[in-house]
Amino acid sequence: MNKEKTIQQYNASLHFLGRITLIMASGLLIAVPFIIGAFYGVEPSISSFINGFMKVGMIYIPMSIVEFLIYTPMLGVGGSYLSFLTGNVTNMKIPVVMNSKEIAQTESGTIEHEIISTISVAVSAIVTTLVIVAGVILLVPLQPVLQNEALLPAFNNVVPALFGALGLKYFVKSPKIAAVPLLLMSLLCVFVPSMISQTSVLLIPSGALALVIGFVLYKKNLL
Amino acid sequence: MNTYLSSVNAPVFYLIVAGVMTFITMMCLLFLVKSYRTGIQIGMDEAILKKTIVSSAMFTLLPSISILLGVIALSGTLGVPFAWLRLSVIGSLQYELNVAEIAAQSAGLSGLNLAELNMSSFVTIALVMTFGILGGIICCIFFLKGYSKKLQSKPKNENTDNKPGFGAHATTAMFVGLCAAFIGSYIGKCFPQGGSDVMPLLVALASALVMGIFEFLIQKKKVASLENFSLAASMLAAMAFAVIANSLM
């Protein structure tokens, strides 16, 4: 009976704390660009923000909802509140929780698993923060090197570097989905060069086309 | 030194980010202590709880270093403090860079190009990056309580159809579409009417080549530990290639 009460109190406090702290953290994160803007006397362009947010939201809001629905059962309540704030969910938090589950031999959905997953995610987030802080402290004296003119081509090509690596990973994983969008987008950019500077617009039809092809292949059991 | 880079690397910016990160770390500590104490109260083995803490810390070390490599990659255009903040909360390297590129284009720039970036566009880009990734947090604030109750009351093994849903494939398809749009634009840039700029495609190919080697080692040789580093290391190798290629061209 006493254990039941402890569990109920624990669950209620996780939701209370989770909601309050997430609201406060979101406020802080949103405030950062405004504080920086105020410091330098500049304001964000509202029209550019809306334009950019529409494109980003179209891709990432549905993705966030899918991730929330899929990962919450694995992460538990406390683990979810922390993971969705501290990020790197698939590449770090989920593997850490699964590793701890193995060690502690807990079953998903039990209070023991809830406690183990919350502890794992909290420790993981703290360790990541400490590692990055140590790295940032080491990076500060390297600033003159990182800002050297000779390194400009590296930082100006960081996005092609990202999509080259990601492209290989995803195209190899799903060649049937990738072939048509890749061919069409390449042809479009070759024959309508004005589209080259409009990649943020291009990715909407490209993403939609890949989704439709993926869905058709899925329905026909071809994936 | 570039004025924009000096501004995005100003000491005050480090202080702001340190403040936010302190709050988030305190939040993690609060959850950790609360869960640990509850575990003891309900009779869990303290040795198991301690083992969980140690193993989670060890398990996180290597992936954290790969995130640090991401901070280096992002810091060249958005500055160290903002790269530190963005890669410590919510998102991941691929999200941050992709959204920053979209936001830069929406702000009227050709992309994340140091020659074009200024503090006004930076603030807009930062705001798009922040709002664009809040979906998961909003879901937690409004729906986690109800969803977790639903999960607890849901009988197990009710799904008799073993076929996984389309959700996982949808995410892959979305990324395929994203990559196709960007790679297509690099191919277009190689042609005279697109500017005859082969560098983005060469860098993408170099990155793909390194990623291909990683994928071979991970998938075929079963060196699973490389998984954490493959993306950041491929990108850094391709960026180094860009410096060398630029000096030769």
mmCIF file of C-alpha atoms in Angstrom, chain A residues 3 6-7 9-11 13-15 17-26 28-30 32-37 39-40 42-53 55-70 72-73 76-89 91-92 95-96 99-100 103-104 106-109 111-129 131-136 139-140 143-144 146-147 150-174 177-179 181-182 185-186 189-191 193 195-203 206-208 210-212 214-216 218-221 223, chain B residues 1-2 5-10 12-14 16-17 19-21 23-25 27-32 34-36 38-39 41-42 44 48-49 51-61 63-68 71-77 80 82 84-95 97-99 101-103 105-110 112-115 119-120 122-124 126-128 130-137 139-148 151-152 156 163-189 191 193-195 199-201 203-205 207-209 211-213 215 218 227-228 230-231 234-236 238-240 242-243 246:
data_model
loop_
_atom_site.group_PDB
_atom_site.id
_atom_site.type_symbol
_atom_site.label_atom_id
_atom_site.label_comp_id
_atom_site.label_asym_id
_atom_site.label_seq_id
_atom_site.Cartn_x
_atom_site.Cartn_y
_atom_site.Cartn_z
ATOM 1 C CA LYS A 3 4.690 1.407 -2.194
ATOM 2 C CA THR A 6 5.071 6.283 -3.337
ATOM 3 C CA ILE A 7 4.669 5.290 -6.986
ATOM 4 C CA GLN A 9 3.423 10.478 -5.820
ATOM 5 C CA TYR A 10 6.518 9.836 -7.934
ATOM 6 C CA ASN A 11 4.520 9.753 -11.185
ATOM 7 C CA SER A 13 5.726 14.749 -9.347
ATOM 8 C CA LEU A 14 7.442 13.745 -12.629
ATOM 9 C CA HIS A 15 4.579 15.219 -14.648
ATOM 10 C CA LEU A 17 8.188 18.941 -12.590
ATOM 11 C CA GLY A 18 8.469 17.911 -16.226
ATOM 12 C CA ARG A 19 5.827 20.337 -17.412
ATOM 13 C CA ILE A 20 7.040 23.281 -15.330
ATOM 14 C CA THR A 21 10.693 22.816 -16.249
ATOM 15 C CA LEU A 22 9.965 22.223 -19.957
ATOM 16 C CA ILE A 23 7.894 25.408 -20.115
ATOM 17 C CA MET A 24 10.708 27.329 -18.407
ATOM 18 C CA ALA A 25 13.395 25.762 -20.607
ATOM 19 C CA SER A 26 11.397 26.524 -23.784
ATOM 20 C CA LEU A 28 14.817 30.351 -22.095
ATOM 21 C CA LEU A 29 15.609 28.809 -25.482
ATOM 22 C CA ILE A 30 13.232 31.168 -27.296
ATOM 23 C CA VAL A 32 18.255 33.487 -26.491
ATOM 24 C CA PRO A 33 17.910 34.851 -30.077
ATOM 25 C CA PHE A 34 15.993 37.886 -28.775
ATOM 26 C CA ILE A 35 18.593 38.621 -26.079
ATOM 27 C CA ILE A 36 21.414 38.370 -28.624
ATOM 28 C CA GLY A 37 19.411 40.544 -31.032
ATOM 29 C CA PHE A 39 22.508 43.113 -27.398
ATOM 30 C CA TYR A 40 23.534 43.912 -30.991
ATOM 31 C CA VAL A 42 19.038 43.910 -34.390
ATOM 32 C CA GLU A 43 15.645 42.212 -34.643
ATOM 33 C CA PRO A 44 14.659 38.998 -36.381
ATOM 34 C CA SER A 45 12.875 39.483 -39.687
ATOM 35 C CA ILE A 46 9.295 38.333 -39.034
ATOM 36 C CA SER A 47 8.551 37.593 -42.703
ATOM 37 C CA SER A 48 11.766 35.556 -43.087
ATOM 38 C CA PHE A 49 10.999 33.775 -39.816
ATOM 39 C CA ILE A 50 7.471 32.811 -40.934
ATOM 40 C CA ASN A 51 8.774 31.762 -44.366
ATOM 41 C CA GLY A 52 11.522 29.619 -42.815
ATOM 42 C CA PHE A 53 9.336 28.199 -40.045
ATOM 43 C CA LYS A 55 9.205 25.063 -44.478
ATOM 44 C CA VAL A 56 10.889 23.649 -41.389
ATOM 45 C CA GLY A 57 7.608 22.961 -39.597
ATOM 46 C CA MET A 58 6.193 21.054 -42.558
ATOM 47 C CA ILE A 59 9.032 18.548 -42.250
ATOM 48 C CA TYR A 60 9.906 18.509 -38.575
ATOM 49 C CA ILE A 61 6.579 18.909 -36.752
ATOM 50 C CA PRO A 62 5.112 15.637 -38.130
ATOM 51 C CA MET A 63 8.495 14.013 -37.443
ATOM 52 C CA SER A 64 8.428 15.254 -33.825
ATOM 53 C CA ILE A 65 4.942 13.805 -33.329
ATOM 54 C CA VAL A 66 5.970 10.427 -34.773
ATOM 55 C CA GLU A 67 9.106 10.375 -32.574
ATOM 56 C CA PHE A 68 7.026 11.293 -29.513
ATOM 57 C CA LEU A 69 4.574 8.451 -30.165
ATOM 58 C CA ILE A 70 7.287 5.862 -30.916
ATOM 59 C CA THR A 72 7.785 7.569 -25.257
ATOM 60 C CA PRO A 73 6.947 3.909 -24.435
ATOM 61 C CA GLY A 76 9.079 6.320 -19.831
ATOM 62 C CA VAL A 77 7.669 9.526 -18.349
ATOM 63 C CA GLY A 78 10.789 11.047 -16.739
ATOM 64 C CA GLY A 79 13.010 9.846 -19.578
ATOM 65 C CA SER A 80 10.702 11.463 -22.147
ATOM 66 C CA TYR A 81 10.598 14.847 -20.421
ATOM 67 C CA LEU A 82 14.394 14.905 -20.277
ATOM 68 C CA SER A 83 15.094 13.326 -23.687
ATOM 69 C CA PHE A 84 12.824 15.601 -25.696
ATOM 70 C CA LEU A 85 14.553 18.597 -24.109
ATOM 71 C CA THR A 86 18.156 17.418 -24.275
ATOM 72 C CA GLY A 87 17.926 15.868 -27.760
ATOM 73 C CA ASN A 88 19.985 13.191 -29.500
ATOM 74 C CA VAL A 89 17.115 10.803 -28.765
ATOM 75 C CA ASN A 91 21.512 8.148 -31.377
ATOM 76 C CA MET A 92 22.057 8.384 -27.623
ATOM 77 C CA PRO A 95 20.550 3.119 -26.648
ATOM 78 C CA VAL A 96 21.450 4.280 -23.111
ATOM 79 C CA ASN A 99 21.564 -0.708 -22.103
ATOM 80 C CA SER A 100 20.378 0.141 -18.573
ATOM 81 C CA ILE A 103 21.706 -4.274 -16.757
ATOM 82 C CA ALA A 104 18.822 -3.756 -14.323
ATOM 83 C CA THR A 106 13.533 -4.293 -15.833
ATOM 84 C CA GLU A 107 10.322 -4.699 -17.837
ATOM 85 C CA SER A 108 8.919 -1.790 -19.874
ATOM 86 C CA GLY A 109 5.893 -0.219 -18.216
ATOM 87 C CA ILE A 111 7.907 1.543 -12.025
ATOM 88 C CA GLU A 112 11.393 -0.004 -11.827
ATOM 89 C CA HIS A 113 11.898 0.603 -15.554
ATOM 90 C CA GLU A 114 10.558 4.129 -15.164
ATOM 91 C CA ILE A 115 13.155 4.850 -12.463
ATOM 92 C CA ILE A 116 16.012 3.210 -14.353
ATOM 93 C CA SER A 117 15.236 5.005 -17.618
ATOM 94 C CA THR A 118 14.906 8.403 -15.907
ATOM 95 C CA ILE A 119 18.236 7.915 -14.115
ATOM 96 C CA SER A 120 19.911 6.790 -17.369
ATOM 97 C CA VAL A 121 18.657 9.731 -19.421
ATOM 98 C CA ALA A 122 19.517 12.236 -16.678
ATOM 99 C CA VAL A 123 23.061 10.877 -16.294
ATOM 100 C CA SER A 124 23.511 10.741 -20.080
ATOM 101 C CA ALA A 125 22.401 14.371 -20.492
ATOM 102 C CA ILE A 126 24.678 15.558 -17.674
ATOM 103 C CA VAL A 127 27.707 13.677 -19.065
ATOM 104 C CA THR A 128 27.092 15.065 -22.569
ATOM 105 C CA THR A 129 26.868 18.577 -21.171
ATOM 106 C CA VAL A 131 31.951 16.705 -22.318
ATOM 107 C CA ILE A 132 30.727 19.552 -24.530
ATOM 108 C CA VAL A 133 31.630 22.179 -21.907
ATOM 109 C CA ALA A 134 35.149 20.708 -21.702
ATOM 110 C CA GLY A 135 35.343 20.762 -25.516
ATOM 111 C CA VAL A 136 34.089 24.346 -25.741
ATOM 112 C CA LEU A 139 37.856 25.405 -28.504
ATOM 113 C CA VAL A 140 38.074 28.984 -27.223
ATOM 114 C CA GLN A 143 39.282 30.500 -32.291
ATOM 115 C CA PRO A 144 41.994 32.276 -34.343
ATOM 116 C CA LEU A 146 39.132 28.127 -36.736
ATOM 117 C CA GLN A 147 38.531 31.609 -38.157
ATOM 118 C CA ALA A 150 42.295 29.219 -45.257
ATOM 119 C CA LEU A 151 39.523 27.275 -43.499
ATOM 120 C CA LEU A 152 36.710 29.275 -45.139
ATOM 121 C CA PRO A 153 36.046 26.635 -47.857
ATOM 122 C CA ALA A 154 35.564 24.046 -45.104
ATOM 123 C CA PHE A 155 32.871 25.970 -43.250
ATOM 124 C CA ASN A 156 31.221 27.244 -46.440
ATOM 125 C CA ASN A 157 30.812 23.611 -47.525
ATOM 126 C CA VAL A 158 29.547 22.188 -44.249
ATOM 127 C CA VAL A 159 26.050 21.622 -45.698
ATOM 128 C CA PRO A 160 27.265 19.642 -48.781
ATOM 129 C CA ALA A 161 29.416 17.623 -46.354
ATOM 130 C CA LEU A 162 26.309 16.818 -44.310
ATOM 131 C CA PHE A 163 24.126 15.834 -47.257
ATOM 132 C CA GLY A 164 26.862 13.804 -48.937
ATOM 133 C CA ALA A 165 27.191 11.584 -45.872
ATOM 134 C CA LEU A 166 23.473 11.483 -45.105
ATOM 135 C CA GLY A 167 22.649 10.942 -48.774
ATOM 136 C CA LEU A 168 24.826 7.858 -48.983
ATOM 137 C CA LYS A 169 23.303 6.458 -45.799
ATOM 138 C CA TYR A 170 19.698 6.973 -46.869
ATOM 139 C CA PHE A 171 20.092 6.247 -50.593
ATOM 140 C CA VAL A 172 21.794 2.921 -49.822
ATOM 141 C CA LYS A 173 19.146 2.152 -47.217
ATOM 142 C CA SER A 174 16.217 2.940 -49.532
ATOM 143 C CA ILE A 177 12.519 5.442 -52.717
ATOM 144 C CA ALA A 178 15.569 7.544 -53.630
ATOM 145 C CA ALA A 179 15.963 6.924 -57.386
ATOM 146 C CA PRO A 181 13.358 12.077 -56.412
ATOM 147 C CA LEU A 182 17.132 12.244 -56.930
ATOM 148 C CA MET A 185 15.616 17.081 -58.557
ATOM 149 C CA SER A 186 18.910 16.831 -60.477
ATOM 150 C CA CYS A 189 18.281 22.005 -61.145
ATOM 151 C CA VAL A 190 20.162 21.405 -64.411
ATOM 152 C CA PHE A 191 17.375 22.689 -66.671
ATOM 153 C CA PRO A 193 19.019 26.831 -62.712
ATOM 154 C CA MET A 195 15.830 26.410 -58.541
ATOM 155 C CA ILE A 196 19.400 25.870 -57.300
ATOM 156 C CA SER A 197 19.137 28.767 -54.868
ATOM 157 C CA GLN A 198 15.663 27.615 -53.812
ATOM 158 C CA THR A 199 16.611 24.317 -52.174
ATOM 159 C CA SER A 200 14.441 25.156 -49.172
ATOM 160 C CA VAL A 201 11.442 25.236 -51.533
ATOM 161 C CA LEU A 202 12.595 22.210 -53.544
ATOM 162 C CA LEU A 203 12.715 19.947 -50.529
ATOM 163 C CA SER A 206 11.052 16.258 -53.093
ATOM 164 C CA GLY A 207 10.036 15.108 -49.590
ATOM 165 C CA ALA A 208 6.393 14.692 -50.628
ATOM 166 C CA ALA A 210 9.637 10.395 -51.578
ATOM 167 C CA LEU A 211 6.805 9.942 -49.058
ATOM 168 C CA VAL A 212 4.300 8.983 -51.768
ATOM 169 C CA GLY A 214 7.577 5.091 -49.944
ATOM 170 C CA PHE A 215 3.895 4.688 -49.087
ATOM 171 C CA VAL A 216 3.086 2.965 -52.403
ATOM 172 C CA TYR A 218 5.043 -0.063 -48.365
ATOM 173 C CA LYS A 219 1.469 -0.886 -49.341
ATOM 174 C CA LYS A 220 2.749 -3.285 -52.020
ATOM 175 C CA ASN A 221 5.156 -4.877 -49.511
ATOM 176 C CA LEU A 223 10.117 -2.060 -48.895
ATOM 177 C CA MET B 1 38.841 38.812 -37.984
ATOM 178 C CA ASN B 2 35.372 38.746 -39.567
ATOM 179 C CA LEU B 5 32.260 35.840 -36.369
ATOM 180 C CA SER B 6 33.499 38.090 -33.575
ATOM 181 C CA SER B 7 29.904 38.954 -32.701
ATOM 182 C CA VAL B 8 28.645 35.352 -32.643
ATOM 183 C CA ASN B 9 31.631 34.364 -30.512
ATOM 184 C CA ALA B 10 31.329 37.266 -28.048
ATOM 185 C CA VAL B 12 28.424 37.609 -23.416
ATOM 186 C CA PHE B 13 27.002 34.925 -25.705
ATOM 187 C CA TYR B 14 28.983 32.256 -23.826
ATOM 188 C CA ILE B 16 23.938 33.388 -21.852
ATOM 189 C CA VAL B 17 24.384 29.832 -23.121
ATOM 190 C CA GLY B 19 23.076 30.136 -17.968
ATOM 191 C CA VAL B 20 20.627 28.109 -20.062
ATOM 192 C CA MET B 21 22.773 24.981 -19.806
ATOM 193 C CA PHE B 23 19.242 25.416 -15.791
ATOM 194 C CA ILE B 24 18.915 22.277 -17.938
ATOM 195 C CA THR B 25 21.630 20.467 -15.962
ATOM 196 C CA MET B 27 16.681 19.929 -14.132
ATOM 197 C CA CYS B 28 18.472 16.659 -14.985
ATOM 198 C CA LEU B 29 19.987 16.517 -11.480
ATOM 199 C CA LEU B 30 16.549 17.038 -9.939
ATOM 200 C CA PHE B 31 15.063 14.139 -11.940
ATOM 201 C CA LEU B 32 18.093 11.982 -11.137
ATOM 202 C CA LYS B 34 14.142 12.140 -7.258
ATOM 203 C CA SER B 35 14.255 8.860 -9.184
ATOM 204 C CA TYR B 36 17.167 7.506 -7.179
ATOM 205 C CA THR B 38 12.148 6.721 -5.083
ATOM 206 C CA GLY B 39 14.043 3.620 -6.215
ATOM 207 C CA GLN B 41 12.067 3.818 -1.142
ATOM 208 C CA ILE B 42 10.345 1.097 -3.150
ATOM 209 C CA MET B 44 15.224 -1.421 -5.492
ATOM 210 C CA ILE B 48 21.815 -1.761 -9.416
ATOM 211 C CA LEU B 49 20.959 1.933 -9.273
ATOM 212 C CA LYS B 51 25.596 0.474 -11.699
ATOM 213 C CA THR B 52 22.983 2.143 -13.920
ATOM 214 C CA ILE B 53 24.530 5.551 -13.241
ATOM 215 C CA VAL B 54 28.077 4.386 -14.000
ATOM 216 C CA SER B 55 27.157 2.398 -17.113
ATOM 217 C CA SER B 56 24.995 5.241 -18.500
ATOM 218 C CA ALA B 57 27.886 7.662 -18.012
ATOM 219 C CA MET B 58 30.345 5.303 -19.728
ATOM 220 C CA PHE B 59 27.901 4.517 -22.534
ATOM 221 C CA THR B 60 27.445 8.254 -23.216
ATOM 222 C CA LEU B 61 31.099 9.269 -23.360
ATOM 223 C CA PRO B 63 28.691 9.610 -28.552
ATOM 224 C CA SER B 64 29.256 12.856 -26.619
ATOM 225 C CA ILE B 65 32.644 13.262 -28.271
ATOM 226 C CA SER B 66 30.974 12.873 -31.670
ATOM 227 C CA ILE B 67 28.524 15.639 -30.689
ATOM 228 C CA LEU B 68 31.535 17.764 -29.837
ATOM 229 C CA VAL B 71 29.956 21.633 -32.454
ATOM 230 C CA ILE B 72 33.231 22.241 -34.325
ATOM 231 C CA ALA B 73 31.494 21.746 -37.699
ATOM 232 C CA LEU B 74 28.650 24.121 -36.806
ATOM 233 C CA SER B 75 30.804 26.711 -35.031
ATOM 234 C CA GLY B 76 32.451 27.929 -38.235
ATOM 235 C CA THR B 77 29.243 29.578 -39.436
ATOM 236 C CA VAL B 80 30.870 28.341 -30.812
ATOM 237 C CA PHE B 82 25.214 28.901 -30.396
ATOM 238 C CA TRP B 84 27.169 24.544 -28.117
ATOM 239 C CA LEU B 85 23.597 25.446 -27.172
ATOM 240 C CA ARG B 86 21.948 23.854 -30.186
ATOM 241 C CA LEU B 87 23.844 20.575 -29.944
ATOM 242 C CA SER B 88 23.265 20.343 -26.187
ATOM 243 C CA VAL B 89 19.481 20.646 -26.429
ATOM 244 C CA ILE B 90 16.706 18.949 -28.399
ATOM 245 C CA GLY B 91 18.144 18.538 -31.873
ATOM 246 C CA SER B 92 21.071 16.830 -33.535
ATOM 247 C CA LEU B 93 23.756 17.886 -36.008
ATOM 248 C CA GLN B 94 21.724 16.956 -39.078
ATOM 249 C CA TYR B 95 18.640 18.840 -37.875
ATOM 250 C CA LEU B 97 22.518 22.270 -40.123
ATOM 251 C CA ASN B 98 19.595 21.486 -42.364
ATOM 252 C CA VAL B 99 17.295 23.970 -40.627
ATOM 253 C CA GLU B 101 20.433 26.273 -44.285
ATOM 254 C CA ILE B 102 16.658 26.518 -44.893
ATOM 255 C CA ALA B 103 16.404 29.510 -42.552
ATOM 256 C CA GLN B 105 17.717 30.861 -47.634
ATOM 257 C CA SER B 106 14.427 32.125 -46.193
ATOM 258 C CA ALA B 107 16.325 35.167 -44.889
ATOM 259 C CA GLY B 108 17.376 35.936 -48.463
ATOM 260 C CA LEU B 109 20.892 34.475 -48.354
ATOM 261 C CA SER B 110 22.243 31.882 -50.770
ATOM 262 C CA LEU B 112 25.049 29.356 -44.741
ATOM 263 C CA ASN B 113 27.728 31.469 -46.361
ATOM 264 C CA LEU B 114 30.095 33.430 -44.131
ATOM 265 C CA ALA B 115 30.447 36.216 -46.684
ATOM 266 C CA MET B 119 23.783 39.494 -37.044
ATOM 267 C CA SER B 120 20.299 40.276 -38.333
ATOM 268 C CA PHE B 122 21.767 35.162 -37.577
ATOM 269 C CA VAL B 123 18.997 36.149 -35.144
ATOM 270 C CA THR B 124 16.334 35.087 -37.663
ATOM 271 C CA ALA B 126 18.474 31.137 -34.603
ATOM 272 C CA LEU B 127 14.770 31.777 -34.060
ATOM 273 C CA VAL B 128 13.713 29.398 -36.868
ATOM 274 C CA THR B 130 14.604 27.132 -32.007
ATOM 275 C CA PHE B 131 10.909 27.130 -32.956
ATOM 276 C CA GLY B 132 11.304 24.397 -35.562
ATOM 277 C CA ILE B 133 12.417 21.820 -33.019
ATOM 278 C CA LEU B 134 9.916 22.539 -30.238
ATOM 279 C CA GLY B 135 7.429 19.902 -31.497
ATOM 280 C CA GLY B 136 8.643 17.151 -29.152
ATOM 281 C CA ILE B 137 8.627 19.478 -26.138
ATOM 282 C CA CYS B 139 3.926 17.095 -27.239
ATOM 283 C CA CYS B 140 5.441 16.348 -23.801
ATOM 284 C CA ILE B 141 3.920 19.399 -22.118
ATOM 285 C CA PHE B 142 0.400 18.821 -23.435
ATOM 286 C CA PHE B 143 0.076 15.119 -24.209
ATOM 287 C CA LEU B 144 2.610 13.051 -22.238
ATOM 288 C CA LYS B 145 0.418 12.661 -19.150
ATOM 289 C CA GLY B 146 -2.559 11.390 -21.158
ATOM 290 C CA TYR B 147 -0.429 9.294 -23.494
ATOM 291 C CA SER B 148 1.457 7.575 -20.655
ATOM 292 C CA LEU B 151 0.056 3.193 -22.541
ATOM 293 C CA GLN B 152 -0.292 1.806 -19.015
ATOM 294 C CA LYS B 156 0.174 -6.041 -24.297
ATOM 295 C CA LYS B 163 4.225 -5.803 -39.983
ATOM 296 C CA PRO B 164 5.771 -2.567 -38.651
ATOM 297 C CA GLY B 165 3.851 0.635 -39.358
ATOM 298 C CA PHE B 166 4.681 3.150 -42.063
ATOM 299 C CA GLY B 167 6.005 5.624 -39.437
ATOM 300 C CA ALA B 168 9.611 4.406 -39.541
ATOM 301 C CA HIS B 169 9.608 4.316 -43.352
ATOM 302 C CA ALA B 170 8.044 7.807 -43.485
ATOM 303 C CA THR B 171 10.985 9.310 -41.591
ATOM 304 C CA THR B 172 13.449 7.579 -43.920
ATOM 305 C CA ALA B 173 11.472 8.747 -46.982
ATOM 306 C CA MET B 174 11.452 12.306 -45.679
ATOM 307 C CA PHE B 175 15.240 12.268 -45.287
ATOM 308 C CA VAL B 176 15.653 10.710 -48.739
ATOM 309 C CA GLY B 177 13.603 13.610 -50.152
ATOM 310 C CA LEU B 178 15.727 16.158 -48.270
ATOM 311 C CA CYS B 179 18.990 14.649 -49.492
ATOM 312 C CA ALA B 180 17.681 14.362 -53.073
ATOM 313 C CA ALA B 181 16.823 18.087 -53.141
ATOM 314 C CA PHE B 182 20.239 19.164 -51.856
ATOM 315 C CA ILE B 183 22.291 16.707 -53.948
ATOM 316 C CA GLY B 184 20.224 17.683 -56.998
ATOM 317 C CA SER B 185 21.117 21.339 -56.423
ATOM 318 C CA TYR B 186 24.852 20.462 -56.196
ATOM 319 C CA ILE B 187 24.592 18.595 -59.509
ATOM 320 C CA GLY B 188 22.829 21.616 -61.055
ATOM 321 C CA LYS B 189 25.602 23.935 -59.832
ATOM 322 C CA PHE B 191 26.696 23.102 -65.163
ATOM 323 C CA GLN B 193 24.063 27.858 -66.398
ATOM 324 C CA GLY B 194 24.172 26.923 -62.698
ATOM 325 C CA GLY B 195 27.479 28.688 -62.075
ATOM 326 C CA MET B 199 33.035 22.270 -55.116
ATOM 327 C CA PRO B 200 29.722 21.446 -53.321
ATOM 328 C CA LEU B 201 29.304 18.235 -55.343
ATOM 329 C CA VAL B 203 32.632 17.837 -51.066
ATOM 330 C CA ALA B 204 29.361 15.851 -50.970
ATOM 331 C CA LEU B 205 31.045 12.998 -52.876
ATOM 332 C CA SER B 207 31.737 12.921 -47.545
ATOM 333 C CA ALA B 208 29.736 10.088 -49.138
ATOM 334 C CA LEU B 209 32.944 8.168 -49.823
ATOM 335 C CA MET B 211 30.566 7.515 -44.993
ATOM 336 C CA GLY B 212 30.636 4.527 -47.386
ATOM 337 C CA ILE B 213 33.813 3.267 -45.712
ATOM 338 C CA GLU B 215 29.037 1.906 -43.412
ATOM 339 C CA ILE B 218 29.734 -0.985 -39.398
ATOM 340 C CA GLU B 227 28.159 4.288 -35.669
ATOM 341 C CA ASN B 228 28.423 7.226 -33.268
ATOM 342 C CA SER B 230 30.377 8.131 -38.796
ATOM 343 C CA LEU B 231 28.407 11.300 -39.583
ATOM 344 C CA SER B 234 32.648 11.992 -42.606
ATOM 345 C CA MET B 235 31.719 15.655 -42.520
ATOM 346 C CA LEU B 236 35.017 16.766 -40.995
ATOM 347 C CA ALA B 238 34.993 16.254 -46.399
ATOM 348 C CA MET B 239 35.525 19.731 -44.943
ATOM 349 C CA ALA B 240 39.275 19.076 -44.810
ATOM 350 C CA ALA B 242 37.327 21.260 -49.309
ATOM 351 C CA VAL B 243 40.326 23.185 -47.916
ATOM 352 C CA ASN B 246 40.319 24.872 -52.849
#
